PDB file of C-alpha atoms in Angstrom:
ATOM      1  CA  UNK A   1     166.622  58.002 -55.872  1.00 85.00           C
ATOM      2  CA  UNK A   2     163.987  59.759 -58.077  1.00 88.00           C
ATOM      3  CA  UNK A   3     161.929  58.111 -60.690  1.00 89.00           C
ATOM      4  CA  UNK A   4     159.477  59.673 -62.948  1.00 88.00           C
ATOM      5  CA  UNK A   5     156.647  58.516 -65.181  1.00 86.00           C
ATOM      6  CA  UNK A   6     154.665  60.904 -67.506  1.00 86.00           C
ATOM      7  CA  UNK A   7     151.677  60.537 -69.903  1.00 83.00           C
ATOM      8  CA  UNK A   8     151.875  62.878 -72.986  1.00 84.00           C
ATOM      9  CA  UNK A   9     149.108  64.282 -75.003  1.00 81.00           C
ATOM     10  CA  UNK A  10     149.610  61.577 -77.413  1.00 80.00           C
ATOM     11  CA  UNK A  11     148.708  58.953 -74.743  1.00 78.00           C
ATOM     12  CA  UNK A  12     152.417  57.833 -74.662  1.00 81.00           C
ATOM     13  CA  UNK A  13     153.832  56.769 -71.281  1.00 81.00           C
ATOM     14  CA  UNK A  14     157.422  58.010 -70.861  1.00 84.00           C
ATOM     15  CA  UNK A  15     159.692  56.869 -68.035  1.00 83.00           C
ATOM     16  CA  UNK A  16     162.611  58.698 -66.360  1.00 82.00           C
ATOM     17  CA  UNK A  17     161.470  62.140 -67.582  1.00 83.00           C
ATOM     18  CA  UNK A  18     163.604  64.942 -66.365  1.00 85.00           C
ATOM     19  CA  UNK A  19     161.951  67.090 -63.753  1.00 84.00           C
ATOM     20  CA  UNK A  20     162.414  70.242 -65.941  1.00 82.00           C
ATOM     21  CA  UNK A  21     160.127  68.696 -68.646  1.00 84.00           C
ATOM     22  CA  UNK A  22     157.383  67.873 -66.327  1.00 82.00           C
ATOM     23  CA  UNK A  23     155.899  71.376 -66.743  1.00 81.00           C
ATOM     24  CA  UNK A  24     155.588  70.930 -70.534  1.00 83.00           C
ATOM     25  CA  UNK A  25     152.081  71.523 -71.910  1.00 83.00           C
ATOM     26  CA  UNK A  26     152.479  68.026 -73.631  1.00 86.00           C
ATOM     27  CA  UNK A  27     152.416  66.305 -70.394  1.00 87.00           C
ATOM     28  CA  UNK A  28     148.903  65.363 -69.308  1.00 87.00           C
ATOM     29  CA  UNK A  29     149.904  64.072 -65.865  1.00 89.00           C
ATOM     30  CA  UNK A  30     153.092  62.677 -64.235  1.00 89.00           C
ATOM     31  CA  UNK A  31     154.140  60.544 -61.189  1.00 90.00           C
ATOM     32  CA  UNK A  32     157.320  61.249 -59.263  1.00 92.00           C
ATOM     33  CA  UNK A  33     158.569  58.563 -56.751  1.00 92.00           C
ATOM     34  CA  UNK A  34     161.117  59.538 -54.156  1.00 91.00           C
ATOM     35  CA  UNK A  35     162.621  56.277 -53.281  1.00 87.00           C
ATOM     36  CA  UNK A  36     165.174  56.454 -50.343  1.00 84.00           C
ATOM     37  CA  UNK A  37     166.107  60.116 -51.444  1.00 83.00           C
ATOM     38  CA  UNK A  38     169.388  61.792 -50.551  1.00 82.00           C
ATOM     39  CA  UNK A  39     169.277  65.072 -48.582  1.00 83.00           C
ATOM     40  CA  UNK A  40     169.615  67.039 -51.839  1.00 86.00           C
ATOM     41  CA  UNK A  41     166.846  65.087 -53.661  1.00 84.00           C
ATOM     42  CA  UNK A  42     164.586  65.564 -50.626  1.00 85.00           C
ATOM     43  CA  UNK A  43     164.956  69.375 -50.850  1.00 87.00           C
ATOM     44  CA  UNK A  44     163.209  69.267 -54.165  1.00 88.00           C
ATOM     45  CA  UNK A  45     159.988  68.939 -52.463  1.00 89.00           C
ATOM     46  CA  UNK A  46     160.427  72.522 -51.357  1.00 88.00           C
ATOM     47  CA  UNK A  47     162.648  74.042 -54.052  1.00 88.00           C
ATOM     48  CA  UNK A  48     161.004  72.426 -57.193  1.00 88.00           C
ATOM     49  CA  UNK A  49     157.522  71.438 -56.160  1.00 87.00           C
ATOM     50  CA  UNK A  50     157.000  74.125 -53.569  1.00 87.00           C
ATOM     51  CA  UNK A  51     155.040  71.986 -51.260  1.00 90.00           C
ATOM     52  CA  UNK A  52     153.961  73.448 -47.925  1.00 90.00           C
ATOM     53  CA  UNK A  53     156.751  73.314 -45.308  1.00 90.00           C
ATOM     54  CA  UNK A  54     154.538  71.549 -42.867  1.00 90.00           C
ATOM     55  CA  UNK A  55     153.933  68.680 -45.432  1.00 90.00           C
ATOM     56  CA  UNK A  56     157.594  68.610 -46.261  1.00 89.00           C
ATOM     57  CA  UNK A  57     158.457  68.459 -42.490  1.00 89.00           C
ATOM     58  CA  UNK A  58     156.043  65.439 -42.129  1.00 88.00           C
ATOM     59  CA  UNK A  59     157.859  63.581 -44.879  1.00 87.00           C
ATOM     60  CA  UNK A  60     161.166  63.625 -43.047  1.00 84.00           C
ATOM     61  CA  UNK A  61     159.673  63.077 -39.502  1.00 79.00           C
ATOM     62  CA  UNK A  62     158.462  59.679 -39.916  1.00 67.00           C
ATOM     63  CA  UNK A  63     155.891  57.489 -38.089  1.00 74.00           C
ATOM     64  CA  UNK A  64     153.126  60.228 -38.579  1.00 82.00           C
ATOM     65  CA  UNK A  65     149.638  58.732 -38.260  1.00 88.00           C
ATOM     66  CA  UNK A  66     147.892  58.403 -41.446  1.00 91.00           C
ATOM     67  CA  UNK A  67     146.157  61.611 -42.333  1.00 91.00           C
ATOM     68  CA  UNK A  68     144.888  63.920 -45.010  1.00 91.00           C
ATOM     69  CA  UNK A  69     145.827  67.665 -45.294  1.00 91.00           C
ATOM     70  CA  UNK A  70     144.356  69.995 -47.657  1.00 90.00           C
ATOM     71  CA  UNK A  71     146.763  72.637 -49.335  1.00 89.00           C
ATOM     72  CA  UNK A  72     144.646  74.396 -52.107  1.00 83.00           C
ATOM     73  CA  UNK A  73     145.735  72.997 -55.326  1.00 87.00           C
ATOM     74  CA  UNK A  74     146.847  69.589 -53.983  1.00 89.00           C
ATOM     75  CA  UNK A  75     146.260  67.360 -51.068  1.00 91.00           C
ATOM     76  CA  UNK A  76     148.791  65.676 -48.825  1.00 93.00           C
ATOM     77  CA  UNK A  77     148.269  62.138 -47.652  1.00 93.00           C
ATOM     78  CA  UNK A  78     150.245  59.943 -44.916  1.00 93.00           C
ATOM     79  CA  UNK A  79     149.791  56.225 -45.479  1.00 93.00           C
ATOM     80  CA  UNK A  80     151.248  53.135 -43.765  1.00 93.00           C
ATOM     81  CA  UNK A  81     152.700  50.097 -45.426  1.00 92.00           C
ATOM     82  CA  UNK A  82     153.318  47.027 -43.324  1.00 91.00           C
ATOM     83  CA  UNK A  83     156.688  45.592 -42.743  1.00 89.00           C
ATOM     84  CA  UNK A  84     156.037  41.808 -43.036  1.00 88.00           C
ATOM     85  CA  UNK A  85     158.916  40.903 -40.828  1.00 88.00           C
ATOM     86  CA  UNK A  86     158.506  43.226 -37.952  1.00 89.00           C
ATOM     87  CA  UNK A  87     154.875  44.200 -38.398  1.00 89.00           C
ATOM     88  CA  UNK A  88     155.871  47.772 -37.831  1.00 90.00           C
ATOM     89  CA  UNK A  89     154.397  50.585 -39.923  1.00 90.00           C
ATOM     90  CA  UNK A  90     156.312  52.155 -42.777  1.00 90.00           C
ATOM     91  CA  UNK A  91     155.266  55.568 -43.747  1.00 91.00           C
ATOM     92  CA  UNK A  92     154.392  56.534 -47.377  1.00 92.00           C
ATOM     93  CA  UNK A  93     153.731  60.202 -48.101  1.00 93.00           C
ATOM     94  CA  UNK A  94     151.726  61.125 -51.183  1.00 93.00           C
ATOM     95  CA  UNK A  95     151.054  64.559 -52.705  1.00 94.00           C
ATOM     96  CA  UNK A  96     148.089  64.414 -55.237  1.00 93.00           C
ATOM     97  CA  UNK A  97     147.100  67.321 -57.631  1.00 90.00           C
ATOM     98  CA  UNK A  98     145.043  67.594 -60.713  1.00 87.00           C
ATOM     99  CA  UNK A  99     147.880  66.496 -63.067  1.00 88.00           C
ATOM    100  CA  UNK A 100     150.391  65.033 -60.707  1.00 90.00           C
ATOM    101  CA  UNK A 101     151.031  62.540 -57.934  1.00 92.00           C
ATOM    102  CA  UNK A 102     154.279  62.547 -55.858  1.00 94.00           C
ATOM    103  CA  UNK A 103     155.143  59.750 -53.644  1.00 93.00           C
ATOM    104  CA  UNK A 104     157.948  59.706 -50.839  1.00 93.00           C
ATOM    105  CA  UNK A 105     159.169  56.834 -48.877  1.00 90.00           C
ATOM    106  CA  UNK A 106     162.565  56.148 -47.227  1.00 87.00           C
ATOM    107  CA  UNK A 107     162.617  52.305 -47.627  1.00 85.00           C
ATOM    108  CA  UNK A 108     162.020  50.089 -50.709  1.00 85.00           C
ATOM    109  CA  UNK A 109     158.370  49.050 -50.914  1.00 89.00           C
ATOM    110  CA  UNK A 110     157.248  46.395 -53.212  1.00 91.00           C
ATOM    111  CA  UNK A 111     153.765  47.761 -53.030  1.00 92.00           C
ATOM    112  CA  UNK A 112     154.966  50.986 -54.828  1.00 91.00           C
ATOM    113  CA  UNK A 113     157.024  49.101 -57.324  1.00 91.00           C
ATOM    114  CA  UNK A 114     154.169  46.781 -58.199  1.00 91.00           C
ATOM    115  CA  UNK A 115     151.746  49.841 -58.895  1.00 91.00           C
ATOM    116  CA  UNK A 116     154.387  51.356 -60.850  1.00 89.00           C
ATOM    117  CA  UNK A 117     154.776  48.335 -63.143  1.00 88.00           C
ATOM    118  CA  UNK A 118     151.037  48.016 -63.502  1.00 87.00           C
ATOM    119  CA  UNK A 119     150.839  51.554 -64.698  1.00 86.00           C
ATOM    120  CA  UNK A 120     153.650  51.172 -66.902  1.00 86.00           C
ATOM    121  CA  UNK A 121     152.391  48.054 -68.665  1.00 84.00           C
ATOM    122  CA  UNK A 122     148.734  48.651 -68.726  1.00 79.00           C
ATOM    123  CA  UNK A 123     147.564  51.341 -71.185  1.00 73.00           C
ATOM    124  CA  UNK A 124     144.084  51.492 -69.722  1.00 76.00           C
ATOM    125  CA  UNK A 125     145.348  52.250 -66.148  1.00 75.00           C
ATOM    126  CA  UNK A 126     147.504  55.077 -67.238  1.00 74.00           C
ATOM    127  CA  UNK A 127     144.576  56.994 -68.717  1.00 74.00           C
ATOM    128  CA  UNK A 128     142.835  57.149 -65.444  1.00 81.00           C
ATOM    129  CA  UNK A 129     144.951  59.870 -63.964  1.00 84.00           C
ATOM    130  CA  UNK A 130     146.581  60.602 -60.591  1.00 90.00           C
ATOM    131  CA  UNK A 131     143.517  59.764 -58.384  1.00 90.00           C
ATOM    132  CA  UNK A 132     143.059  56.248 -59.768  1.00 90.00           C
ATOM    133  CA  UNK A 133     146.840  55.666 -59.201  1.00 91.00           C
ATOM    134  CA  UNK A 134     146.395  56.961 -55.553  1.00 92.00           C
ATOM    135  CA  UNK A 135     143.648  54.227 -55.224  1.00 92.00           C
ATOM    136  CA  UNK A 136     145.954  51.682 -56.497  1.00 93.00           C
ATOM    137  CA  UNK A 137     148.664  52.611 -54.070  1.00 94.00           C
ATOM    138  CA  UNK A 138     146.188  52.515 -51.087  1.00 94.00           C
ATOM    139  CA  UNK A 139     144.634  49.259 -52.265  1.00 94.00           C
ATOM    140  CA  UNK A 140     148.001  47.552 -52.793  1.00 94.00           C
ATOM    141  CA  UNK A 141     149.106  48.722 -49.326  1.00 95.00           C
ATOM    142  CA  UNK A 142     146.081  47.143 -47.694  1.00 95.00           C
ATOM    143  CA  UNK A 143     146.294  44.004 -49.769  1.00 94.00           C
ATOM    144  CA  UNK A 144     149.659  43.301 -48.185  1.00 93.00           C
ATOM    145  CA  UNK A 145     148.012  43.616 -44.661  1.00 94.00           C
ATOM    146  CA  UNK A 146     146.189  40.372 -45.361  1.00 94.00           C
ATOM    147  CA  UNK A 147     149.023  37.788 -45.429  1.00 93.00           C
ATOM    148  CA  UNK A 148     150.321  38.871 -41.984  1.00 93.00           C
ATOM    149  CA  UNK A 149     146.777  38.874 -40.696  1.00 93.00           C
ATOM    150  CA  UNK A 150     145.999  35.432 -42.021  1.00 92.00           C
ATOM    151  CA  UNK A 151     149.231  34.025 -40.719  1.00 92.00           C
ATOM    152  CA  UNK A 152     148.434  35.107 -37.229  1.00 91.00           C
ATOM    153  CA  UNK A 153     144.935  33.571 -37.582  1.00 88.00           C
ATOM    154  CA  UNK A 154     146.535  30.249 -38.729  1.00 88.00           C
ATOM    155  CA  UNK A 155     148.943  30.273 -35.831  1.00 88.00           C
ATOM    156  CA  UNK A 156     146.181  30.740 -33.390  1.00 86.00           C
ATOM    157  CA  UNK A 157     144.378  27.894 -34.894  1.00 83.00           C
ATOM    158  CA  UNK A 158     147.397  25.589 -34.395  1.00 82.00           C
ATOM    159  CA  UNK A 159     147.845  26.894 -30.851  1.00 81.00           C
ATOM    160  CA  UNK A 160     144.181  26.137 -29.971  1.00 74.00           C
ATOM    161  CA  UNK A 161     144.535  22.642 -31.126  1.00 73.00           C
ATOM    162  CA  UNK A 162     147.715  22.300 -29.065  1.00 73.00           C
ATOM    163  CA  UNK A 163     146.309  23.834 -25.932  1.00 70.00           C
ATOM    164  CA  UNK A 164     143.551  21.322 -25.964  1.00 62.00           C
ATOM    165  CA  UNK A 165     146.295  18.870 -24.876  1.00 63.00           C
ATOM    166  CA  UNK A 166     147.215  21.034 -22.037  1.00 64.00           C
ATOM    167  CA  UNK A 167     148.628  24.474 -21.283  1.00 64.00           C
ATOM    168  CA  UNK A 168     152.276  25.120 -20.875  1.00 68.00           C
ATOM    169  CA  UNK A 169     154.364  28.180 -20.166  1.00 73.00           C
ATOM    170  CA  UNK A 170     155.816  28.167 -23.611  1.00 78.00           C
ATOM    171  CA  UNK A 171     152.399  28.051 -25.304  1.00 79.00           C
ATOM    172  CA  UNK A 172     151.244  31.095 -23.294  1.00 79.00           C
ATOM    173  CA  UNK A 173     154.378  32.854 -24.217  1.00 82.00           C
ATOM    174  CA  UNK A 174     153.591  32.432 -27.853  1.00 85.00           C
ATOM    175  CA  UNK A 175     149.911  33.621 -27.256  1.00 84.00           C
ATOM    176  CA  UNK A 176     151.109  36.801 -25.697  1.00 86.00           C
ATOM    177  CA  UNK A 177     153.611  37.356 -28.449  1.00 88.00           C
ATOM    178  CA  UNK A 178     150.798  36.968 -30.921  1.00 88.00           C
ATOM    179  CA  UNK A 179     148.666  39.333 -28.943  1.00 88.00           C
ATOM    180  CA  UNK A 180     151.546  41.986 -29.139  1.00 89.00           C
ATOM    181  CA  UNK A 181     151.576  41.483 -33.002  1.00 90.00           C
ATOM    182  CA  UNK A 182     147.850  41.914 -33.076  1.00 92.00           C
ATOM    183  CA  UNK A 183     148.073  45.234 -31.205  1.00 91.00           C
ATOM    184  CA  UNK A 184     150.472  46.434 -33.894  1.00 91.00           C
ATOM    185  CA  UNK A 185     148.376  45.324 -36.690  1.00 92.00           C
ATOM    186  CA  UNK A 186     145.181  46.887 -35.154  1.00 92.00           C
ATOM    187  CA  UNK A 187     146.931  50.186 -34.647  1.00 92.00           C
ATOM    188  CA  UNK A 188     147.810  50.298 -38.434  1.00 93.00           C
ATOM    189  CA  UNK A 189     144.532  49.011 -39.665  1.00 93.00           C
ATOM    190  CA  UNK A 190     142.392  51.347 -37.431  1.00 93.00           C
ATOM    191  CA  UNK A 191     144.382  54.336 -38.495  1.00 93.00           C
ATOM    192  CA  UNK A 192     144.147  53.571 -42.193  1.00 93.00           C
ATOM    193  CA  UNK A 193     140.436  52.856 -41.786  1.00 94.00           C
ATOM    194  CA  UNK A 194     140.020  56.284 -40.292  1.00 94.00           C
ATOM    195  CA  UNK A 195     141.813  57.773 -43.196  1.00 92.00           C
ATOM    196  CA  UNK A 196     139.680  56.048 -45.802  1.00 92.00           C
ATOM    197  CA  UNK A 197     136.498  57.077 -43.865  1.00 92.00           C
ATOM    198  CA  UNK A 198     137.604  60.685 -44.090  1.00 91.00           C
ATOM    199  CA  UNK A 199     138.386  60.236 -47.892  1.00 88.00           C
ATOM    200  CA  UNK A 200     134.894  58.937 -48.439  1.00 90.00           C
ATOM    201  CA  UNK A 201     133.064  61.718 -46.475  1.00 87.00           C
ATOM    202  CA  UNK A 202     135.067  64.672 -47.241  1.00 83.00           C
ATOM    203  CA  UNK A 203     133.503  67.489 -49.215  1.00 80.00           C
ATOM    204  CA  UNK A 204     136.732  69.014 -50.322  1.00 80.00           C
ATOM    205  CA  UNK A 205     137.994  66.087 -52.396  1.00 80.00           C
ATOM    206  CA  UNK A 206     135.836  66.813 -55.398  1.00 75.00           C
ATOM    207  CA  UNK A 207     138.177  64.822 -57.779  1.00 77.00           C
ATOM    208  CA  UNK A 208     137.848  61.595 -55.611  1.00 79.00           C
ATOM    209  CA  UNK A 209     134.058  61.538 -55.924  1.00 80.00           C
ATOM    210  CA  UNK A 210     134.269  60.001 -59.305  1.00 79.00           C
ATOM    211  CA  UNK A 211     136.433  57.251 -57.949  1.00 84.00           C
ATOM    212  CA  UNK A 212     134.412  56.742 -54.756  1.00 87.00           C
ATOM    213  CA  UNK A 213     133.452  53.226 -55.609  1.00 90.00           C
ATOM    214  CA  UNK A 214     137.220  52.284 -55.683  1.00 91.00           C
ATOM    215  CA  UNK A 215     138.051  53.909 -52.293  1.00 91.00           C
ATOM    216  CA  UNK A 216     134.856  52.268 -50.729  1.00 92.00           C
ATOM    217  CA  UNK A 217     136.305  48.777 -51.812  1.00 93.00           C
ATOM    218  CA  UNK A 218     139.540  49.705 -49.918  1.00 94.00           C
ATOM    219  CA  UNK A 219     137.463  50.760 -46.967  1.00 94.00           C
ATOM    220  CA  UNK A 220     135.486  47.364 -46.971  1.00 95.00           C
ATOM    221  CA  UNK A 221     138.777  45.468 -47.058  1.00 94.00           C
ATOM    222  CA  UNK A 222     140.039  47.517 -44.010  1.00 95.00           C
ATOM    223  CA  UNK A 223     136.614  46.651 -42.305  1.00 95.00           C
ATOM    224  CA  UNK A 224     137.261  43.075 -43.069  1.00 95.00           C
ATOM    225  CA  UNK A 225     140.861  43.197 -41.695  1.00 94.00           C
ATOM    226  CA  UNK A 226     139.553  44.883 -38.462  1.00 93.00           C
ATOM    227  CA  UNK A 227     137.055  42.116 -37.875  1.00 93.00           C
ATOM    228  CA  UNK A 228     139.629  39.535 -38.348  1.00 92.00           C
ATOM    229  CA  UNK A 229     142.062  41.324 -35.956  1.00 93.00           C
ATOM    230  CA  UNK A 230     139.366  41.904 -33.337  1.00 91.00           C
ATOM    231  CA  UNK A 231     138.353  38.204 -33.576  1.00 91.00           C
ATOM    232  CA  UNK A 232     141.931  37.046 -33.120  1.00 90.00           C
ATOM    233  CA  UNK A 233     142.483  39.245 -30.162  1.00 89.00           C
ATOM    234  CA  UNK A 234     139.307  37.902 -28.559  1.00 88.00           C
ATOM    235  CA  UNK A 235     140.691  34.318 -29.039  1.00 86.00           C
ATOM    236  CA  UNK A 236     143.967  35.363 -27.381  1.00 85.00           C
ATOM    237  CA  UNK A 237     141.967  36.971 -24.572  1.00 84.00           C
ATOM    238  CA  UNK A 238     140.007  33.623 -24.148  1.00 81.00           C
ATOM    239  CA  UNK A 239     143.197  31.661 -24.086  1.00 81.00           C
ATOM    240  CA  UNK A 240     144.696  34.017 -21.511  1.00 80.00           C
ATOM    241  CA  UNK A 241     141.622  33.799 -19.339  1.00 77.00           C
ATOM    242  CA  UNK A 242     141.572  30.007 -19.440  1.00 76.00           C
ATOM    243  CA  UNK A 243     145.233  29.767 -18.576  1.00 76.00           C
ATOM    244  CA  UNK A 244     144.791  32.152 -15.560  1.00 76.00           C
ATOM    245  CA  UNK A 245     141.713  30.221 -14.527  1.00 74.00           C
ATOM    246  CA  UNK A 246     143.476  26.760 -14.778  1.00 73.00           C
ATOM    247  CA  UNK A 247     146.462  28.226 -12.885  1.00 74.00           C
ATOM    248  CA  UNK A 248     144.178  29.449 -10.274  1.00 76.00           C
ATOM    249  CA  UNK A 249     142.425  26.189 -10.000  1.00 69.00           C
ATOM    250  CA  UNK A 250     145.731  24.367  -9.609  1.00 75.00           C
ATOM    251  CA  UNK A 251     146.941  26.901  -7.071  1.00 79.00           C
ATOM    252  CA  UNK A 252     143.700  26.222  -5.139  1.00 78.00           C
ATOM    253  CA  UNK A 253     144.291  22.589  -5.096  1.00 75.00           C
ATOM    254  CA  UNK A 254     147.865  23.027  -3.825  1.00 77.00           C
ATOM    255  CA  UNK A 255     146.705  25.377  -1.191  1.00 81.00           C
ATOM    256  CA  UNK A 256     144.044  22.839  -0.070  1.00 77.00           C
ATOM    257  CA  UNK A 257     146.568  20.021   0.145  1.00 77.00           C
ATOM    258  CA  UNK A 258     148.947  22.181   2.121  1.00 78.00           C
ATOM    259  CA  UNK A 259     146.236  23.420   4.575  1.00 78.00           C
ATOM    260  CA  UNK A 260     145.087  19.803   5.232  1.00 75.00           C
ATOM    261  CA  UNK A 261     148.646  18.798   5.834  1.00 78.00           C
ATOM    262  CA  UNK A 262     149.009  21.759   8.090  1.00 82.00           C
ATOM    263  CA  UNK A 263     145.839  21.306   9.994  1.00 79.00           C
ATOM    264  CA  UNK A 264     146.753  17.633  10.571  1.00 80.00           C
ATOM    265  CA  UNK A 265     150.174  18.325  11.883  1.00 80.00           C
ATOM    266  CA  UNK A 266     149.359  21.277  14.105  1.00 82.00           C
ATOM    267  CA  UNK A 267     147.779  19.062  16.877  1.00 83.00           C
ATOM    268  CA  UNK A 268     150.507  16.312  16.414  1.00 81.00           C
ATOM    269  CA  UNK A 269     152.998  19.024  16.804  1.00 83.00           C
ATOM    270  CA  UNK A 270     151.413  20.329  19.927  1.00 81.00           C
ATOM    271  CA  UNK A 271     151.254  16.909  21.510  1.00 78.00           C
ATOM    272  CA  UNK A 272     154.817  16.229  20.560  1.00 79.00           C
ATOM    273  CA  UNK A 273     155.999  19.621  21.916  1.00 78.00           C
ATOM    274  CA  UNK A 274     154.268  18.957  25.226  1.00 77.00           C
ATOM    275  CA  UNK A 275     155.764  15.550  25.797  1.00 74.00           C
ATOM    276  CA  UNK A 276     159.193  16.764  24.454  1.00 74.00           C
ATOM    277  CA  UNK A 277     159.433  19.272  27.497  1.00 75.00           C
ATOM    278  CA  UNK A 278     162.079  18.211  29.925  1.00 70.00           C
ATOM    279  CA  UNK A 279     160.251  18.861  33.241  1.00 67.00           C
ATOM    280  CA  UNK A 280     161.133  16.287  35.880  1.00 68.00           C
ATOM    281  CA  UNK A 281     157.788  15.785  37.451  1.00 68.00           C
ATOM    282  CA  UNK A 282     155.509  15.534  34.152  1.00 72.00           C
ATOM    283  CA  UNK A 283     152.906  12.585  34.398  1.00 73.00           C
ATOM    284  CA  UNK A 284     153.390   9.587  32.110  1.00 70.00           C
ATOM    285  CA  UNK A 285     157.088  10.172  31.477  1.00 69.00           C
ATOM    286  CA  UNK A 286     157.947   7.225  33.632  1.00 71.00           C
ATOM    287  CA  UNK A 287     155.045   5.130  32.485  1.00 73.00           C
ATOM    288  CA  UNK A 288     156.085   1.835  30.743  1.00 74.00           C
ATOM    289  CA  UNK A 289     153.566   2.298  27.873  1.00 75.00           C
ATOM    290  CA  UNK A 290     153.661   6.033  27.547  1.00 75.00           C
ATOM    291  CA  UNK A 291     155.442   5.986  24.395  1.00 75.00           C
ATOM    292  CA  UNK A 292     152.828   3.880  22.639  1.00 79.00           C
ATOM    293  CA  UNK A 293     150.049   5.687  24.307  1.00 78.00           C
ATOM    294  CA  UNK A 294     151.155   9.025  22.868  1.00 79.00           C
ATOM    295  CA  UNK A 295     151.353   7.439  19.272  1.00 81.00           C
ATOM    296  CA  UNK A 296     148.035   6.052  19.652  1.00 85.00           C
ATOM    297  CA  UNK A 297     146.539   9.499  20.579  1.00 82.00           C
ATOM    298  CA  UNK A 298     148.328  11.018  17.641  1.00 81.00           C
ATOM    299  CA  UNK A 299     147.290   8.523  15.007  1.00 85.00           C
ATOM    300  CA  UNK A 300     143.733   8.721  16.413  1.00 86.00           C
ATOM    301  CA  UNK A 301     143.768  12.682  15.963  1.00 83.00           C
ATOM    302  CA  UNK A 302     145.157  12.460  12.542  1.00 82.00           C
ATOM    303  CA  UNK A 303     142.728   9.809  11.280  1.00 84.00           C
ATOM    304  CA  UNK A 304     139.756  11.734  12.837  1.00 83.00           C
ATOM    305  CA  UNK A 305     140.754  14.875  11.132  1.00 80.00           C
ATOM    306  CA  UNK A 306     141.350  13.211   7.834  1.00 80.00           C
ATOM    307  CA  UNK A 307     137.927  11.679   8.082  1.00 81.00           C
ATOM    308  CA  UNK A 308     136.477  14.967   8.857  1.00 79.00           C
ATOM    309  CA  UNK A 309     138.005  16.818   6.119  1.00 74.00           C
ATOM    310  CA  UNK A 310     136.901  14.188   3.638  1.00 76.00           C
ATOM    311  CA  UNK A 311     133.383  14.373   4.922  1.00 76.00           C
ATOM    312  CA  UNK A 312     133.432  18.055   4.243  1.00 70.00           C
ATOM    313  CA  UNK A 313     134.488  17.520   0.710  1.00 70.00           C
ATOM    314  CA  UNK A 314     138.007  19.186   0.738  1.00 66.00           C
ATOM    315  CA  UNK A 315     139.460  16.464  -1.190  1.00 63.00           C
ATOM    316  CA  UNK A 316     136.850  16.984  -4.017  1.00 62.00           C
ATOM    317  CA  UNK A 317     138.008  20.562  -4.749  1.00 55.00           C
TER     318      UNK A 317
END
């Protein structure tokens, strides 16, 4: 599906302008949005707009890293939107020239739709031109990162309160699942942050310098997101380390208990093994009190070892 929006020399916004009319001298600038285009519609990037083949190829080979390419009279941007359900990146491609902006995305994005409606309903916005619309799109994409990041932050706070009552396998599974989501978010935020840094420091984007303050605002938002994501990752790392430490402590206590039991029963097993041999001429076998004597020895050995271990502090570990 292709939708168009154009501003005439009489400062009137016109929607759904035919592509053949976009080159009219009465059009100051236009925005063409390719939303889930068909194969024939996608070919217009080459046959009508004559964009560079490498840029057109990037549009159809998704999951490109956010980037900026210079192509003489226009610039090509790859942006990432955030899927709120899966937290995966959804690519948005954008061509920006002096009098046009072309956006290309294979999925329905409310961010693009909201910017479109804002430009259509706000007369002051439509006078700003393609660069300002590019800012609005980037700003809206980044704004929709925040809900997912804040939701994870709230979930971590709830988990932290629950973990104070005691760790469990289920809680740690949730922590590791959240950590995986944070890795996805960090990858998206950091790549978009690199792109905005490049935009702000590029000498070849002359038309963007006048709007530098706007893109700086988007960059500040990304810095804030990066700080929240890193702080949340640190919290999950602390929870993981605490769980591992607690598990190791419990394992040490179990090993100490088993070691004590084994140490106590080793000499008792030895005594029982010796007197369990069926030799005919073993001493004390015919003694009347031999059975009670062996039990007394075994209890004395066990009690002595128990006292010795307690004195050494094994039971305090």
